[in-house]
CSV table of C-alpha atoms and ligand atoms in Angstrom, one decimal:
chain,number,residue,atom,x,y,z
A,129,MET,CA,44.7,-25.8,0.7
A,130,LYS,CA,45.0,-25.1,4.4
A,131,GLU,CA,44.6,-27.9,6.8
A,132,HIS,CA,42.1,-26.0,9.0
A,133,ASP,CA,39.7,-25.4,6.1
A,134,GLY,CA,38.6,-29.1,6.0
A,135,PHE,CA,37.1,-30.0,2.6
A,136,MET,CA,36.3,-26.3,1.8
A,137,LYS,CA,38.6,-24.2,-0.3
A,138,ALA,CA,37.2,-20.7,0.0
A,139,LEU,CA,34.2,-18.4,-0.4
A,140,LYS,CA,33.8,-17.3,-4.0
A,141,CYS,CA,31.7,-14.5,-5.6
A,142,ARG,CA,29.1,-16.0,-7.9
A,143,GLU,CA,29.5,-13.0,-10.3
A,144,CYS,CA,33.3,-12.2,-10.6
A,145,GLY,CA,34.8,-15.3,-9.1
A,146,ARG,CA,36.9,-13.4,-6.5
A,147,GLU,CA,37.8,-15.6,-3.5
A,148,TYR,CA,37.5,-14.8,0.2
A,149,PRO,CA,38.6,-16.5,3.4
A,150,LEU,CA,36.1,-18.8,5.1
A,151,THR,CA,34.7,-16.2,7.6
A,152,ALA,CA,31.2,-15.0,8.4
A,153,THR,CA,30.7,-12.9,5.3
A,154,HIS,CA,28.3,-13.1,2.4
A,155,VAL,CA,28.8,-10.4,-0.3
A,156,CYS,CA,31.6,-9.6,-2.6
A,157,GLU,CA,33.2,-6.2,-1.8
A,158,PHE,CA,33.7,-5.4,-5.5
A,159,ASP,CA,30.3,-6.1,-7.2
A,160,PHE,CA,28.1,-7.1,-4.2
A,161,GLY,CA,27.6,-10.6,-5.7
A,162,PRO,CA,26.6,-13.4,-3.3
A,163,LEU,CA,29.4,-15.6,-2.0
A,164,GLU,CA,29.3,-19.3,-2.3
A,165,VAL,CA,31.4,-22.1,-0.7
A,166,VAL,CA,33.8,-23.9,-3.0
A,167,TYR,CA,35.2,-27.3,-2.2
A,168,ASP,CA,38.2,-29.5,-2.9
A,169,TYR,CA,36.4,-32.2,-4.9
A,170,ASP,CA,39.5,-34.2,-5.7
A,171,ARG,CA,40.0,-34.7,-1.9
A,172,ILE,CA,36.3,-35.3,-1.3
A,173,LYS,CA,36.3,-38.0,-4.0
A,174,LYS,CA,38.8,-40.1,-2.0
A,175,SER,CA,36.6,-40.5,1.0
A,176,LEU,CA,33.0,-39.9,-0.2
A,177,THR,CA,32.1,-43.2,-1.9
A,178,ARG,CA,28.7,-44.9,-2.1
A,179,ALA,CA,29.9,-47.5,0.4
A,180,ALA,CA,31.2,-45.0,2.8
A,181,ILE,CA,28.0,-43.0,2.7
A,182,GLN,CA,25.9,-46.2,3.3
A,183,SER,CA,27.9,-47.2,6.3
A,184,ARG,CA,27.2,-43.9,8.1
A,185,PRO,CA,24.2,-43.0,10.3
A,186,GLN,CA,21.0,-42.1,8.5
A,187,THR,CA,21.1,-38.3,8.9
A,188,MET,CA,22.1,-35.5,6.4
A,189,TRP,CA,25.6,-35.6,8.0
A,190,ARG,CA,26.4,-38.8,6.1
A,191,TYR,CA,27.4,-36.4,3.3
A,192,ARG,CA,29.5,-34.3,5.6
A,193,GLU,CA,32.4,-33.8,3.2
A,194,LEU,CA,30.0,-31.8,1.0
A,195,LEU,CA,28.7,-29.7,4.0
A,196,PRO,CA,30.6,-26.6,5.1
A,197,VAL,CA,32.0,-27.4,8.5
A,198,VAL,CA,35.7,-28.1,9.3
A,199,ASN,CA,35.3,-30.3,12.3
A,200,ASP,CA,32.6,-32.8,13.3
A,201,PRO,CA,29.2,-31.0,13.4
A,202,THR,CA,28.0,-30.1,16.9
A,203,VAL,CA,24.4,-28.9,16.2
A,204,GLY,CA,21.5,-30.6,14.5
A,205,LEU,CA,23.1,-34.1,14.4
A,206,GLN,CA,19.7,-35.8,13.8
A,207,ALA,CA,18.5,-33.6,10.9
A,208,GLY,CA,17.7,-35.0,7.5
A,209,PHE,CA,17.3,-38.4,5.9
A,210,THR,CA,13.6,-38.0,5.9
A,211,PRO,CA,11.5,-40.6,4.1
A,212,LEU,CA,11.2,-40.6,0.3
A,213,VAL,CA,7.6,-42.0,-0.1
A,214,LYS,CA,6.4,-43.7,-3.3
A,215,ALA,CA,3.1,-41.9,-3.8
A,216,ASP,CA,1.1,-44.3,-6.0
A,217,ARG,CA,-2.3,-43.1,-5.0
A,218,LEU,CA,-1.4,-39.4,-5.6
A,219,ALA,CA,0.2,-40.4,-8.9
A,220,LYS,CA,-3.0,-41.9,-10.1
A,221,LYS,CA,-4.9,-38.7,-9.1
A,222,LEU,CA,-2.4,-36.5,-10.9
A,223,GLY,CA,-2.1,-38.8,-13.9
A,224,ILE,CA,1.6,-39.5,-13.8
A,225,ARG,CA,3.4,-42.9,-14.1
A,226,GLU,CA,5.8,-42.6,-11.1
A,227,LEU,CA,5.7,-40.1,-8.2
A,228,TRP,CA,7.7,-39.7,-5.0
A,229,ILE,CA,7.2,-37.4,-2.0
A,230,LYS,CA,10.4,-36.2,-0.3
A,231,ASN,CA,8.7,-35.8,3.1
A,232,ASP,CA,10.4,-33.1,5.1
A,233,THR,CA,7.2,-32.6,7.2
A,234,VAL,CA,8.9,-35.0,9.6
A,235,ASN,CA,12.4,-33.5,9.7
A,236,TYR,CA,14.1,-33.2,13.1
A,237,PRO,CA,13.6,-31.4,15.4
A,238,THR,CA,11.1,-28.8,14.0
A,239,LEU,CA,9.3,-30.5,11.2
A,240,SER,CA,10.5,-28.5,8.2
A,241,PHE,CA,13.3,-28.5,5.6
A,242,LYS,CA,14.9,-25.6,7.6
A,243,ASP,CA,16.3,-28.1,10.1
A,244,ARG,CA,18.9,-28.9,7.3
A,245,VAL,CA,20.1,-25.4,6.8
A,246,VAL,CA,20.1,-24.5,10.5
A,247,SER,CA,22.2,-27.5,11.6
A,248,VAL,CA,24.9,-26.4,9.2
A,249,ALA,CA,24.7,-22.7,10.0
A,250,LEU,CA,24.8,-23.3,13.8
A,251,SER,CA,27.6,-25.9,13.6
A,252,ARG,CA,29.6,-23.5,11.5
A,253,ALA,CA,28.8,-20.5,13.7
A,254,ARG,CA,30.2,-22.4,16.7
A,255,GLU,CA,33.4,-23.2,14.8
A,256,LEU,CA,33.7,-19.5,14.1
A,257,GLY,CA,33.3,-18.7,17.8
A,258,PHE,CA,29.8,-17.1,17.9
A,259,ASP,CA,27.6,-17.6,21.0
A,260,THR,CA,24.6,-15.7,19.7
A,261,VAL,CA,22.6,-16.7,16.6
A,262,ALA,CA,19.8,-14.8,14.8
A,263,CYS,CA,17.7,-14.9,11.6
A,264,ALA,CA,15.1,-13.1,9.5
A,265,SER,CA,12.4,-15.6,9.0
A,266,THR,CA,9.0,-16.4,7.4
A,267,GLY,CA,8.4,-18.8,10.3
A,268,ASN,CA,10.0,-22.2,9.9
A,269,LEU,CA,13.5,-20.8,10.0
A,270,ALA,CA,12.7,-19.0,13.3
A,271,ASN,CA,11.4,-22.3,14.7
A,272,SER,CA,14.5,-24.2,13.8
A,273,VAL,CA,17.0,-21.6,14.9
A,274,ALA,CA,15.1,-21.3,18.3
A,275,ALA,CA,15.0,-25.1,18.8
A,276,ASN,CA,18.6,-25.8,17.7
A,277,ALA,CA,20.0,-22.9,19.6
A,278,ALA,CA,18.2,-24.1,22.8
A,279,SER,CA,19.7,-27.6,22.5
A,280,ALA,CA,23.1,-26.2,21.8
A,281,GLY,CA,23.0,-23.7,24.7
A,282,MET,CA,23.3,-20.7,22.4
A,283,LYS,CA,21.4,-17.4,22.6
A,284,SER,CA,19.0,-16.7,19.8
A,285,TYR,CA,17.2,-13.7,18.3
A,286,VAL,CA,14.6,-14.5,15.7
A,287,PHE,CA,12.9,-11.7,13.6
A,288,ILE,CA,9.5,-12.4,12.0
A,289,PRO,CA,6.8,-10.5,10.2
A,290,SER,CA,4.0,-9.8,12.7
A,291,ASP,CA,1.3,-11.4,10.6
A,292,LEU,CA,2.6,-15.0,10.9
A,293,GLU,CA,0.4,-18.0,11.8
A,294,GLN,CA,0.0,-18.5,15.6
A,295,GLY,CA,1.5,-22.0,15.2
A,296,LYS,CA,4.8,-20.6,13.9
A,297,ILE,CA,5.0,-17.9,16.6
A,298,VAL,CA,4.3,-20.4,19.5
A,299,ASN,CA,6.8,-22.8,17.9
A,300,SER,CA,9.6,-20.1,18.3
A,301,LEU,CA,8.6,-18.8,21.8
A,302,ILE,CA,8.4,-22.2,23.4
A,303,TYR,CA,12.2,-22.6,23.1
A,304,GLY,CA,12.9,-19.4,25.0
A,305,ALA,CA,14.2,-17.5,21.9
A,306,HIS,CA,14.0,-13.7,21.8
A,307,VAL,CA,11.2,-13.4,19.2
A,308,ILE,CA,11.1,-10.0,17.6
A,309,SER,CA,7.9,-9.4,15.6
A,310,ILE,CA,8.2,-6.7,13.0
A,311,LYS,CA,5.3,-4.7,11.7
A,312,GLY,CA,6.0,-5.2,8.0
A,313,HIS,CA,6.6,-7.8,5.3
A,314,TYR,CA,9.5,-10.2,5.3
A,315,ASP,CA,11.5,-7.9,3.0
A,316,GLU,CA,11.4,-5.2,5.6
A,317,VAL,CA,12.4,-7.7,8.3
A,318,ASN,CA,15.3,-8.8,6.2
A,319,ARG,CA,16.4,-5.2,5.6
A,320,LEU,CA,16.4,-4.5,9.3
A,321,CYS,CA,18.3,-7.7,10.0
A,322,ALA,CA,21.0,-6.6,7.5
A,323,GLU,CA,21.4,-3.4,9.5
A,324,ILE,CA,21.5,-5.2,12.8
A,325,ALA,CA,24.0,-7.7,11.5
A,326,GLY,CA,26.3,-4.8,10.6
A,327,LYS,CA,26.3,-3.6,14.2
A,328,PHE,CA,26.2,-6.7,16.4
A,329,ASN,CA,28.7,-9.6,16.4
A,330,TRP,CA,26.0,-12.3,15.9
A,331,ALA,CA,25.8,-15.2,13.5
A,332,PHE,CA,22.8,-14.2,11.4
A,333,VAL,CA,22.1,-17.6,9.7
A,334,ASN,CA,20.7,-16.1,6.5
A,335,VAL,CA,22.7,-12.9,6.4
A,336,ASN,CA,26.4,-13.1,7.3
A,337,MET,CA,26.3,-16.9,7.6
A,338,ARG,CA,24.2,-17.3,4.4
A,339,PRO,CA,26.9,-19.0,2.2
A,340,TYR,CA,27.2,-21.8,4.8
A,341,TYR,CA,23.5,-21.9,5.7
A,342,ALA,CA,22.4,-22.3,2.1
A,343,GLU,CA,24.6,-25.3,1.6
A,344,GLY,CA,22.6,-27.3,4.0
A,345,SER,CA,19.8,-27.5,1.4
A,346,LYS,CA,22.0,-29.7,-0.8
A,347,SER,CA,21.4,-32.6,1.5
A,348,MET,CA,17.9,-32.9,0.3
A,349,ALA,CA,19.2,-33.5,-3.3
A,350,TYR,CA,21.8,-36.1,-2.1
A,351,GLU,CA,19.1,-38.0,-0.1
A,352,ILE,CA,16.7,-38.0,-3.1
A,353,VAL,CA,19.4,-39.5,-5.3
A,354,GLU,CA,20.5,-42.2,-2.8
A,355,GLN,CA,16.9,-43.1,-1.8
A,356,LEU,CA,16.0,-43.5,-5.5
A,357,GLY,CA,18.7,-46.1,-5.7
A,358,TRP,CA,21.5,-43.8,-7.0
A,359,ARG,CA,19.7,-42.2,-9.9
A,360,LEU,CA,18.7,-38.6,-10.7
A,361,PRO,CA,14.9,-38.0,-10.9
A,362,GLN,CA,13.6,-36.9,-14.3
A,363,HIS,CA,11.7,-34.1,-12.6
A,364,THR,CA,11.9,-32.4,-9.2
A,365,VAL,CA,9.3,-29.9,-8.1
A,366,VAL,CA,10.6,-27.4,-5.5
A,367,PRO,CA,8.8,-24.6,-3.6
A,368,MET,CA,10.4,-21.2,-3.8
A,369,ALA,CA,10.6,-18.4,-1.2
A,370,SER,CA,14.0,-16.8,-1.7
A,371,GLY,CA,14.7,-19.5,-4.4
A,372,SER,CA,17.7,-20.8,-2.5
A,373,LEU,CA,16.5,-24.4,-2.0
A,374,LEU,CA,15.9,-24.7,-5.7
A,375,THR,CA,19.4,-23.6,-6.7
A,376,LYS,CA,21.0,-25.9,-4.1
A,377,ILE,CA,19.0,-28.9,-5.4
A,378,GLN,CA,20.7,-28.3,-8.7
A,379,LYS,CA,24.1,-27.9,-7.1
A,380,GLY,CA,23.6,-31.1,-5.1
A,381,TYR,CA,22.7,-33.1,-8.2
A,382,GLN,CA,25.7,-31.6,-10.1
A,383,GLU,CA,28.1,-32.5,-7.3
A,384,PHE,CA,27.0,-36.1,-7.2
A,385,VAL,CA,27.5,-36.3,-11.0
A,386,LYS,CA,31.0,-34.6,-10.6
A,387,LEU,CA,32.0,-37.1,-7.9
A,388,GLY,CA,30.9,-40.1,-9.9
A,389,LEU,CA,28.2,-41.0,-7.3
A,390,VAL,CA,25.4,-41.0,-9.9
A,391,ALA,CA,25.3,-41.2,-13.7
A,392,GLU,CA,24.4,-38.0,-15.5
A,393,SER,CA,20.9,-37.8,-17.0
A,394,GLU,CA,18.3,-35.2,-17.6
A,395,ALA,CA,17.0,-33.8,-14.4
A,396,ALA,CA,14.5,-30.9,-14.8
A,397,ILE,CA,14.1,-28.7,-11.7
A,398,HIS,CA,10.7,-26.9,-11.5
A,399,GLY,CA,9.7,-24.1,-9.2
A,400,ALA,CA,6.5,-23.6,-7.3
A,401,GLN,CA,5.0,-20.4,-5.8
A,402,ALA,CA,1.7,-19.1,-4.6
A,403,THR,CA,0.0,-16.7,-7.0
A,404,GLY,CA,-0.2,-14.1,-4.2
A,405,CYS,CA,3.6,-14.0,-4.1
A,406,SER,CA,4.9,-15.2,-7.4
A,407,PRO,CA,7.8,-12.9,-8.6
A,408,ILE,CA,9.9,-15.9,-9.8
A,409,SER,CA,7.2,-17.9,-11.5
A,410,VAL,CA,5.8,-14.9,-13.3
A,411,ALA,CA,9.3,-14.1,-14.6
A,412,GLN,CA,9.9,-17.7,-15.7
A,413,LYS,CA,6.6,-17.9,-17.5
A,414,ALA,CA,7.4,-14.7,-19.3
A,415,GLY,CA,10.8,-16.0,-20.3
A,416,LEU,CA,12.6,-13.3,-18.4
A,417,ASP,CA,16.0,-13.5,-16.6
A,418,PHE,CA,15.0,-11.0,-13.9
A,419,PHE,CA,12.0,-10.8,-11.6
A,420,ARG,CA,9.9,-7.8,-10.6
A,421,PRO,CA,9.5,-7.5,-6.8
A,422,VAL,CA,6.0,-7.9,-5.4
A,423,LYS,CA,4.0,-7.3,-2.2
A,424,PRO,CA,3.0,-10.7,-0.8
A,425,ASP,CA,-0.7,-11.5,-0.2
A,426,THR,CA,-1.2,-15.3,0.3
A,427,ILE,CA,-1.9,-17.9,2.9
A,428,ALA,CA,1.5,-19.5,2.0
A,429,LYS,CA,3.3,-17.3,4.4
A,430,SER,CA,6.4,-19.5,4.6
A,431,LEU,CA,7.0,-18.7,0.9
A,432,ALA,CA,6.0,-15.0,1.1
A,433,ILE,CA,9.2,-13.2,0.0
A,434,GLY,CA,8.4,-10.5,-2.5
A,435,THR,CA,12.1,-9.7,-3.2
A,436,PRO,CA,13.7,-13.2,-3.4
A,437,ALA,CA,17.5,-13.0,-2.8
A,438,ASP,CA,18.2,-16.0,-5.1
A,439,GLY,CA,15.4,-15.4,-7.6
A,440,PHE,CA,17.9,-14.6,-10.4
A,441,TYR,CA,19.8,-17.8,-9.8
A,442,ALA,CA,16.6,-19.9,-9.4
A,443,LEU,CA,15.5,-18.6,-12.9
A,444,LYS,CA,18.9,-19.6,-14.2
A,445,ALA,CA,18.8,-23.1,-12.7
A,446,MET,CA,15.3,-23.7,-14.2
A,447,LYS,CA,16.6,-22.6,-17.6
A,448,GLU,CA,19.7,-24.7,-17.4
A,449,THR,CA,17.8,-27.9,-16.5
A,450,ASN,CA,14.8,-27.3,-18.8
A,451,GLY,CA,12.6,-26.8,-15.8
A,452,ALA,CA,9.4,-24.7,-15.6
A,453,ALA,CA,7.6,-22.7,-12.9
A,454,ASP,CA,4.0,-22.1,-12.1
A,455,ASP,CA,1.8,-20.7,-9.3
A,456,ILE,CA,-1.6,-21.5,-7.7
A,457,THR,CA,-4.2,-19.6,-5.8
A,458,ASP,CA,-5.0,-19.9,-2.1
A,459,ASP,CA,-8.0,-22.1,-2.8
A,460,GLU,CA,-5.9,-24.4,-5.0
A,461,ILE,CA,-3.3,-24.5,-2.2
A,462,ARG,CA,-6.0,-25.8,0.3
A,463,ASP,CA,-7.3,-28.3,-2.2
A,464,ALA,CA,-3.8,-29.6,-2.8
A,465,ILE,CA,-3.1,-29.9,1.0
A,466,LYS,CA,-6.3,-32.0,1.3
A,467,LEU,CA,-5.4,-34.1,-1.8
A,468,LEU,CA,-2.0,-35.0,-0.4
A,469,ALA,CA,-3.5,-35.8,3.0
A,470,GLU,CA,-6.3,-38.0,1.6
A,471,THR,CA,-4.2,-39.9,-0.8
A,472,GLU,CA,-0.9,-40.3,1.0
A,473,GLY,CA,-1.6,-39.6,4.7
A,474,ILE,CA,0.8,-36.7,4.8
A,475,PHE,CA,-0.4,-33.4,6.3
A,476,ALA,CA,1.7,-30.6,4.8
A,477,GLU,CA,1.7,-26.9,5.5
A,478,THR,CA,0.8,-24.4,2.8
A,479,ALA,CA,4.2,-24.7,1.0
A,480,GLY,CA,3.5,-28.4,0.5
A,481,GLY,CA,0.1,-27.5,-1.0
A,482,VAL,CA,1.9,-25.1,-3.3
A,483,THR,CA,4.3,-27.9,-4.5
A,484,VAL,CA,1.6,-30.5,-5.0
A,485,GLY,CA,-0.8,-28.1,-6.7
A,486,VAL,CA,1.8,-26.7,-9.0
A,487,ALA,CA,3.0,-30.3,-9.9
A,488,ARG,CA,-0.6,-31.0,-11.0
A,489,LYS,CA,-0.6,-27.9,-13.2
A,490,LEU,CA,2.8,-28.9,-14.8
A,491,ILE,CA,1.5,-32.4,-15.5
A,492,ASP,CA,-1.7,-31.1,-17.0
A,493,SER,CA,0.1,-28.7,-19.2
A,494,GLY,CA,2.5,-31.4,-20.4
A,495,LYS,CA,5.6,-29.7,-18.9
A,496,ILE,CA,6.0,-32.8,-16.8
A,497,PRO,CA,5.1,-35.7,-19.3
A,498,ARG,CA,2.7,-38.3,-17.9
A,499,ASP,CA,5.1,-41.1,-18.7
A,500,ASP,CA,7.9,-39.6,-16.6
A,501,SER,CA,8.9,-39.9,-13.0
A,502,ALA,CA,8.8,-36.9,-10.6
A,503,VAL,CA,9.9,-36.1,-7.0
A,504,LEU,CA,7.9,-33.5,-5.1
A,505,CYS,CA,9.7,-31.7,-2.2
A,506,VAL,CA,7.2,-31.3,0.6
A,507,THR,CA,9.0,-29.0,3.0
A,508,GLY,CA,6.8,-28.2,6.0
A,509,ASN,CA,4.3,-29.7,8.5
A,510,GLY,CA,0.6,-28.9,8.4
A,511,LEU,CA,0.3,-28.9,12.2
A,512,LYS,CA,2.0,-25.5,12.2
A,513,THR,CA,-0.5,-23.8,9.8
A,514,LEU,CA,-3.8,-25.1,11.0
A,515,ASP,CA,-5.3,-21.6,10.5
A,516,ALA,CA,-4.9,-22.1,6.7
A,517,VAL,CA,-7.2,-25.0,6.5
A,518,ALA,CA,-9.4,-24.7,9.6
A,519,GLY,CA,-13.0,-24.1,8.3
A,520,HIS,CA,-12.3,-25.9,5.1
A,521,VAL,CA,-12.1,-29.5,6.2
A,522,GLY,CA,-15.7,-30.0,7.5
A,523,LYS,CA,-16.7,-30.8,11.1
A,524,PRO,CA,-16.8,-33.9,13.2
A,525,CYS,CA,-20.2,-35.5,13.6
A,526,GLU,CA,-21.2,-35.1,17.3
A,527,ILE,CA,-23.4,-37.7,19.0
A,528,LYS,CA,-24.3,-38.8,22.5
A,529,PRO,CA,-22.4,-41.9,23.9
A,530,SER,CA,-25.1,-44.2,22.6
A,531,LEU,CA,-25.0,-47.1,20.1
A,532,ARG,CA,-28.5,-46.2,18.8
A,533,GLU,CA,-27.3,-42.7,17.9
A,534,PHE,CA,-24.3,-44.1,16.2
A,535,GLU,CA,-26.3,-46.5,14.1
A,536,ALA,CA,-28.7,-43.7,13.2
A,537,LEU,CA,-25.8,-41.6,12.1
A,538,LEU,CA,-24.5,-44.4,9.9
A,539,ALA,CA,-27.9,-45.0,8.3
A,540,HIS,CA,-28.2,-41.2,7.7
A,541,GLU,CA,-24.8,-41.1,6.0
A,542,GLU,CA,-25.7,-44.1,3.8
A,543,LYS,CA,-28.8,-42.4,2.7
A,544,VAL,CA,-26.9,-39.2,1.9
A,545,ASN,CA,-24.2,-41.1,0.0
A,546,ALA,CA,-26.6,-43.3,-1.9
B,655,LIG,C1,11.9,-21.6,3.7
B,655,LIG,C2,11.0,-22.6,3.1
B,655,LIG,C3,11.1,-22.9,1.7
B,655,LIG,C4,12.0,-22.4,0.7
B,655,LIG,O1,12.8,-21.4,1.0
B,655,LIG,P1,13.9,-20.8,0.0
B,655,LIG,O2,14.1,-19.5,0.6
B,655,LIG,O3,13.4,-20.8,-1.4
B,655,LIG,O4,15.2,-21.7,0.1
B,655,LIG,C5,10.2,-23.9,1.3
B,655,LIG,N1,9.3,-24.5,2.1
B,655,LIG,C6,9.2,-24.1,3.4
B,655,LIG,C7,8.1,-24.8,4.2
B,655,LIG,C8,10.0,-23.2,3.9
B,655,LIG,O5,9.9,-22.9,5.2
């Protein structure tokens, strides 16, 4: 254990277990397996107690021993510790005893769960001496890289598919990022970024920095456990794009058990996709260990990855925890967005609709028993995907500024509703 590695030990290949130094690299040279950060849990156990955690500021960095930076973080210090909302009205509608929403629609600073991964990736990139950061994105990652790079005084290049929602594009441009729009699907954007990363000495948060970046997702699991009063949820429903978040929720729960911060209990992790891009859920439902790549066609653009990098490991995580997966149509996504908004006052983007709608399906099919308790990960804000629901939410009633007209309107509504 070298002093300058902090609580990290090494990067380790998920396939063959070979170890690598903690640099900006992400694949094993021998079998091309993905690299993952491994930690010195004996050392972490000495300082990361429940009391220590509770004494720290309410951000994701209260679990800093389990996040892959050596020194104090310098980017994204306010990210995380979003509300865990007890959703009794939605629970009633879905027919389940106990339901919680992990509400990352209000994450800081760019209103999605990506603020977690980016604060880690950029803090680590700075430690490693990079001044330029980049990413391949389905939208939210680009927003978060652009905003966090701006506030850290770093240069950023964000690469997106050209068919993204206007809200996601403006939310990257506003921060002065170099926004490169690629005529193609995310998988083509990602392939180009792998080539660029090989040529330029930039920190690509989800390419050469991926092992560090992905660890940021674990903070969502830690917060859920702490906010539930130090217990594991019986069920967690997680939206899947690359599948990374789902695998890191499992890792986060496992680490808390290993460190003695929470008692071990059954915690099923379920995956949610849109039917128009459902390679992982289709494989899970067929009982397969491998997915077949698809061409995305769905309004859930933030989840539109046809060749999910962590799809294989997401399938494994669901299998190990007795979780299930399912997918819903674009119309069902819109209905679920409305249902969440009308019952809990939370306006989620399309990915949130996917999570809520798939949870409903899993409850109806008995895969989440009605007597159990579940947490739904709602990962992005509806204000960024207005296009997805505009035209499906009705219209305001327009009147002249006159009391008579207003009373006539009320009388008319009463008649219609009678
Ligand atoms: C990126 C993203 C996800 C999940 O991404 P993974 O690649 O599976 O980790 C979920 N929801 C939203 C809103 C996202 O932007």
